[in-house]
Amino acid sequence: MNQVQQQQQQQQQLDLSVARFAIYYAPPSGSCWWHEGSRWLGRDAIAARVLHAPTVEGLSRSLHDLTVDPRRYGLHATLKAPMRLAPEARLSDLSGIAAAVAARHVPFDLTVHTDVIGTDNGKSPGFVALRPKAGTSDEKAVNALAADCVQAFDALRAPMNDTELAKRNPHLLTSRQREWLAQWGYPYVFDEFRFHVTLSDRVTAGDATVITDWWQPRVQALGPMRVDSLAVFVQPTPDEPFVMFERFAFREAA
C-alpha cells in the first residue's frame, strides 16, 4: 500500500466527532533533524512506528520515562493547537485552508538552541525544548507563520467543551491568556506565543542539565531547521497518539 492509499484509508476510518487535528511545524521527513528528534522521542509520527531511543547517562530515570508527552504528540512545534473540527467542517476544508496558508509563505531556515521553559521563575520543574533566539529574524518569521495559522484555521474549530477547557487550567493563566483561550481555543497565541520543539516532560533541574548537555553539540552539528511546509497531524481518538496526516509545501521564493 502506497502513501496515498494509506492516507485515503486513514481518512475513511476517522470519526470526525472525536478526532483532533493540529497544525504543526515538523522537520522535513528525510532530514537529519527529523531522524534525530524522532529517535530521541522513541517514535516516528510519520511512519507511525516505535524507535529505539538513545541511552543517556546521568538521567534520574530512563529517557523513555521522561518523554511521555512529547512522544505522544510526535516531534513538532505547535502552530495551531489541537482542535476538533466543527460539525459542518470537512476534511477538504482543512486541506484547502492548509494549502492556502502554505502558499502565502516561503521556506526559511530557523536557528535553534536548547532552553528550559515553563519553570515559573524556578519554582516548578520546566521542560527542555528547542527554541529560536528571541528577537531574531528567524523568530519573527516563525511567529508570523504561527499567527497566520491561528487565524486561518479557527473557522474550522469546534467550540471547546468543559473537559477541554478544564485541561487548560484557566485559573493558572493570566488575564491575557484567558482572553486568548476564550477567543482562539488556546492561551499561547500572538503575543503569548513562544515557538518551541519539546524534547521532554517536566523534569528536575538535574535532568534538564543532562538533556541540554546531550543536545547542545548535536544542535550545532545539525544546523538550522528548514521550515518549508505545514504539517497537519491527527489524533484519531483520545487514546491514540498523534500521527502525520498531510503536509503542505510552501511556495518557492521568487
Tab-separated table of C-alpha atoms in Angstrom:
chain	number	residue	atom	x	y	z
A	1	MET	CA	0.000	0.000	0.000
A	2	ASN	CA	1.490	3.357	-1.029
A	3	GLN	CA	1.336	6.609	0.946
A	4	VAL	CA	-1.701	7.953	-0.931
A	5	GLN	CA	-3.642	4.741	-0.329
A	6	GLN	CA	-2.692	4.772	3.354
A	7	GLN	CA	-3.934	8.352	3.690
A	8	GLN	CA	-7.220	7.521	1.943
A	9	GLN	CA	-7.753	4.558	4.263
A	10	GLN	CA	-6.959	6.727	7.283
A	11	GLN	CA	-9.496	9.351	6.187
A	12	GLN	CA	-12.209	6.727	5.748
A	13	GLN	CA	-11.607	5.382	9.242
A	14	LEU	CA	-11.641	8.744	11.030
A	15	ASP	CA	-14.536	9.646	13.294
A	16	LEU	CA	-14.606	13.422	12.923
A	17	SER	CA	-16.712	13.823	16.055
A	18	VAL	CA	-13.762	12.725	18.236
A	19	ALA	CA	-10.632	13.168	16.095
A	20	ARG	CA	-8.414	16.166	16.837
A	21	PHE	CA	-6.324	17.941	14.241
A	22	ALA	CA	-3.310	20.173	14.832
A	23	ILE	CA	-1.177	22.348	12.587
A	24	TYR	CA	2.466	21.778	13.400
A	25	TYR	CA	5.903	22.568	12.205
A	26	ALA	CA	7.662	19.245	11.697
A	27	PRO	CA	11.161	18.981	10.197
A	28	PRO	CA	11.257	17.527	6.666
A	29	SER	CA	10.698	13.789	6.840
A	30	GLY	CA	14.012	12.841	5.256
A	31	SER	CA	16.073	15.320	7.240
A	32	CYS	CA	18.613	14.614	9.941
A	33	TRP	CA	16.532	16.762	12.299
A	34	TRP	CA	13.505	14.517	11.833
A	35	HIS	CA	15.560	11.364	12.258
A	36	GLU	CA	17.452	12.567	15.344
A	37	GLY	CA	14.437	14.144	17.037
A	38	SER	CA	12.153	11.164	16.425
A	39	ARG	CA	14.809	8.746	17.656
A	40	TRP	CA	15.146	10.838	20.810
A	41	LEU	CA	11.409	10.609	21.488
A	42	GLY	CA	11.265	6.924	20.559
A	43	ARG	CA	8.572	7.287	17.895
A	44	ASP	CA	8.332	8.314	14.264
A	45	ALA	CA	4.992	10.112	13.877
A	46	ILE	CA	5.126	9.944	10.075
A	47	ALA	CA	5.804	6.221	9.773
A	48	ALA	CA	3.779	5.578	12.987
A	49	ARG	CA	6.409	3.258	14.398
A	50	VAL	CA	8.331	2.865	17.623
A	51	LEU	CA	12.051	3.661	17.585
A	52	HIS	CA	14.878	2.764	19.948
A	53	ALA	CA	15.675	5.880	21.958
A	54	PRO	CA	19.320	6.560	22.830
A	55	THR	CA	20.755	5.731	26.220
A	56	VAL	CA	21.563	8.954	28.067
A	57	GLU	CA	23.827	8.607	31.048
A	58	GLY	CA	23.087	10.635	34.166
A	59	LEU	CA	19.292	10.846	33.998
A	60	SER	CA	17.256	10.055	37.110
A	61	ARG	CA	15.012	7.769	35.042
A	62	SER	CA	15.107	6.290	31.567
A	63	LEU	CA	14.736	8.676	28.644
A	64	HIS	CA	11.559	6.794	27.711
A	65	ASP	CA	10.044	7.752	31.068
A	66	LEU	CA	10.973	11.431	30.637
A	67	THR	CA	9.490	11.890	27.149
A	68	VAL	CA	5.944	10.545	27.587
A	69	ASP	CA	4.043	13.663	26.487
A	70	PRO	CA	6.233	14.758	23.573
A	71	ARG	CA	6.319	11.171	22.262
A	72	ARG	CA	2.517	11.148	22.187
A	73	TYR	CA	2.414	14.307	20.064
A	74	GLY	CA	5.387	13.472	17.842
A	75	LEU	CA	8.344	15.711	17.028
A	76	HIS	CA	6.804	19.110	16.369
A	77	ALA	CA	6.253	22.728	17.267
A	78	THR	CA	2.662	23.895	17.592
A	79	LEU	CA	1.367	26.483	15.130
A	80	LYS	CA	-2.371	25.865	15.676
A	81	ALA	CA	-3.182	23.836	18.776
A	82	PRO	CA	-5.105	20.527	18.578
A	83	MET	CA	-8.795	21.033	17.894
A	84	ARG	CA	-11.882	19.093	16.987
A	85	LEU	CA	-13.497	20.122	13.736
A	86	ALA	CA	-16.805	21.973	13.820
A	87	PRO	CA	-19.788	19.744	12.835
A	88	GLU	CA	-20.127	21.407	9.436
A	89	ALA	CA	-16.393	21.278	8.627
A	90	ARG	CA	-14.971	18.738	6.201
A	91	LEU	CA	-11.510	17.340	5.668
A	92	SER	CA	-11.450	19.081	2.298
A	93	ASP	CA	-11.947	22.401	4.130
A	94	LEU	CA	-8.946	21.644	6.321
A	95	SER	CA	-6.801	20.764	3.325
A	96	GLY	CA	-7.967	23.841	1.428
A	97	ILE	CA	-7.017	26.240	4.208
A	98	ALA	CA	-3.686	24.479	4.766
A	99	ALA	CA	-2.839	24.806	1.071
A	100	ALA	CA	-3.819	28.487	1.078
A	101	VAL	CA	-1.713	29.271	4.156
A	102	ALA	CA	1.275	27.362	2.777
A	103	ALA	CA	1.036	29.343	-0.465
A	104	ARG	CA	1.438	32.593	1.497
A	105	HIS	CA	4.827	31.604	2.915
A	106	VAL	CA	8.268	30.833	1.542
A	107	PRO	CA	10.869	28.449	3.016
A	108	PHE	CA	13.347	29.762	5.567
A	109	ASP	CA	15.951	28.421	7.972
A	110	LEU	CA	15.415	28.524	11.729
A	111	THR	CA	18.447	28.508	14.008
A	112	VAL	CA	17.565	26.979	17.393
A	113	HIS	CA	19.165	26.376	20.768
A	114	THR	CA	18.217	24.304	23.815
A	115	ASP	CA	16.234	26.030	26.534
A	116	VAL	CA	14.349	25.098	29.691
A	117	ILE	CA	10.923	26.726	29.676
A	118	GLY	CA	7.818	26.779	31.822
A	119	THR	CA	9.742	26.872	35.102
A	120	ASP	CA	7.562	29.530	36.755
A	121	ASN	CA	10.623	31.555	37.792
A	122	GLY	CA	12.352	28.461	39.088
A	123	LYS	CA	9.529	27.484	41.457
A	124	SER	CA	8.439	24.417	39.466
A	125	PRO	CA	10.119	22.000	37.058
A	126	GLY	CA	10.310	23.015	33.414
A	127	PHE	CA	10.710	21.081	30.202
A	128	VAL	CA	13.549	21.124	27.712
A	129	ALA	CA	12.840	22.436	24.230
A	130	LEU	CA	14.485	23.779	21.107
A	131	ARG	CA	13.808	27.478	20.524
A	132	PRO	CA	14.984	30.294	18.272
A	133	LYS	CA	16.863	33.154	19.842
A	134	ALA	CA	14.497	35.928	20.952
A	135	GLY	CA	14.275	38.987	18.711
A	136	THR	CA	15.918	37.417	15.661
A	137	SER	CA	14.561	37.472	12.132
A	138	ASP	CA	14.120	33.695	12.455
A	139	GLU	CA	11.797	34.139	15.409
A	140	LYS	CA	9.832	36.897	13.681
A	141	ALA	CA	9.322	34.710	10.602
A	142	VAL	CA	8.048	31.716	12.551
A	143	ASN	CA	5.861	33.926	14.771
A	144	ALA	CA	4.220	35.367	11.652
A	145	LEU	CA	3.601	31.849	10.364
A	146	ALA	CA	2.011	30.803	13.655
A	147	ALA	CA	-0.230	33.900	13.784
A	148	ASP	CA	-1.423	33.178	10.251
A	149	CYS	CA	-2.278	29.587	11.211
A	150	VAL	CA	-4.097	30.580	14.400
A	151	GLN	CA	-6.437	32.870	12.497
A	152	ALA	CA	-6.843	30.928	9.258
A	153	PHE	CA	-7.858	27.592	10.773
A	154	ASP	CA	-10.099	28.940	13.513
A	155	ALA	CA	-13.210	28.912	11.324
A	156	LEU	CA	-12.999	25.097	11.369
A	157	ARG	CA	-12.557	24.748	15.131
A	158	ALA	CA	-15.350	23.274	17.225
A	159	PRO	CA	-16.037	25.206	20.457
A	160	MET	CA	-14.207	23.846	23.482
A	161	ASN	CA	-16.242	21.629	25.773
A	162	ASP	CA	-15.960	21.782	29.563
A	163	THR	CA	-13.425	18.950	29.712
A	164	GLU	CA	-11.148	20.573	27.139
A	165	LEU	CA	-11.408	23.911	28.898
A	166	ALA	CA	-10.564	22.402	32.290
A	167	LYS	CA	-7.400	20.792	30.861
A	168	ARG	CA	-6.078	24.272	30.089
A	169	ASN	CA	-6.192	25.173	33.811
A	170	PRO	CA	-7.651	28.643	33.220
A	171	HIS	CA	-7.233	29.515	36.916
A	172	LEU	CA	-3.452	29.388	36.407
A	173	LEU	CA	-3.464	31.667	33.362
A	174	THR	CA	-3.033	35.403	33.152
A	175	SER	CA	-5.994	37.550	32.148
A	176	ARG	CA	-4.446	37.946	28.673
A	177	GLN	CA	-4.049	34.185	28.295
A	178	ARG	CA	-7.636	33.569	29.408
A	179	GLU	CA	-8.762	36.088	26.801
A	180	TRP	CA	-6.888	34.231	24.065
A	181	LEU	CA	-8.178	30.885	25.330
A	182	ALA	CA	-11.774	32.080	25.096
A	183	GLN	CA	-11.284	33.587	21.645
A	184	TRP	CA	-8.919	31.138	19.960
A	185	GLY	CA	-9.140	27.912	21.989
A	186	TYR	CA	-5.512	28.181	23.144
A	187	PRO	CA	-3.899	30.627	25.568
A	188	TYR	CA	-0.446	30.850	23.992
A	189	VAL	CA	-1.030	32.728	20.759
A	190	PHE	CA	0.171	36.028	19.265
A	191	ASP	CA	1.998	37.997	21.980
A	192	GLU	CA	1.925	34.909	24.270
A	193	PHE	CA	3.288	32.543	21.619
A	194	ARG	CA	6.756	31.036	22.050
A	195	PHE	CA	7.849	28.683	19.283
A	196	HIS	CA	9.351	25.512	20.744
A	197	VAL	CA	10.063	21.909	19.817
A	198	THR	CA	9.515	19.950	23.023
A	199	LEU	CA	12.154	17.389	23.998
A	200	SER	CA	10.998	16.281	27.455
A	201	ASP	CA	8.268	16.195	30.030
A	202	ARG	CA	8.677	18.496	33.028
A	203	VAL	CA	11.915	17.358	34.614
A	204	THR	CA	14.167	18.170	37.549
A	205	ALA	CA	16.933	20.724	37.143
A	206	GLY	CA	19.465	17.897	37.127
A	207	ASP	CA	17.744	16.026	34.319
A	208	ALA	CA	17.291	19.264	32.377
A	209	THR	CA	21.049	19.841	32.548
A	210	VAL	CA	21.816	16.318	31.325
A	211	ILE	CA	19.373	16.657	28.422
A	212	THR	CA	20.698	20.092	27.495
A	213	ASP	CA	24.291	18.856	27.574
A	214	TRP	CA	23.366	15.892	25.346
A	215	TRP	CA	21.624	18.093	22.788
A	216	GLN	CA	23.932	21.108	22.590
A	217	PRO	CA	26.642	19.547	20.398
A	218	ARG	CA	24.017	17.873	18.233
A	219	VAL	CA	22.188	21.159	17.674
A	220	GLN	CA	25.452	22.639	16.444
A	221	ALA	CA	26.106	19.666	14.173
A	222	LEU	CA	22.588	19.543	12.727
A	223	GLY	CA	22.482	23.263	11.950
A	224	PRO	CA	19.325	25.291	11.263
A	225	MET	CA	15.917	23.655	10.909
A	226	ARG	CA	14.401	24.037	7.464
A	227	VAL	CA	10.879	25.468	7.654
A	228	ASP	CA	9.361	24.692	4.272
A	229	SER	CA	5.895	23.299	4.951
A	230	LEU	CA	2.890	22.982	7.232
A	231	ALA	CA	2.230	19.607	8.813
A	232	VAL	CA	-1.336	18.570	9.628
A	233	PHE	CA	-1.321	15.979	12.412
A	234	VAL	CA	-4.308	13.967	13.597
A	235	GLN	CA	-5.195	12.185	16.814
A	236	PRO	CA	-7.885	9.696	15.699
A	237	THR	CA	-9.185	9.044	19.223
A	238	PRO	CA	-8.286	10.416	22.679
A	239	ASP	CA	-6.365	7.222	23.491
A	240	GLU	CA	-4.167	7.287	20.400
A	241	PRO	CA	-1.015	9.279	19.659
A	242	PHE	CA	-0.832	11.990	17.005
A	243	VAL	CA	0.375	10.988	13.539
A	244	MET	CA	1.195	12.927	10.412
A	245	PHE	CA	-1.928	13.346	8.282
A	246	GLU	CA	-0.801	15.565	5.403
A	247	ARG	CA	2.000	18.007	4.581
A	248	PHE	CA	1.678	21.227	2.572
A	249	ALA	CA	4.785	22.725	0.969
A	250	PHE	CA	5.392	26.465	0.986
A	251	ARG	CA	5.664	28.299	-2.321
A	252	GLU	CA	9.152	28.807	-3.657
A	253	ALA	CA	10.731	32.214	-3.133
A	254	ALA	CA	10.826	34.416	-6.215
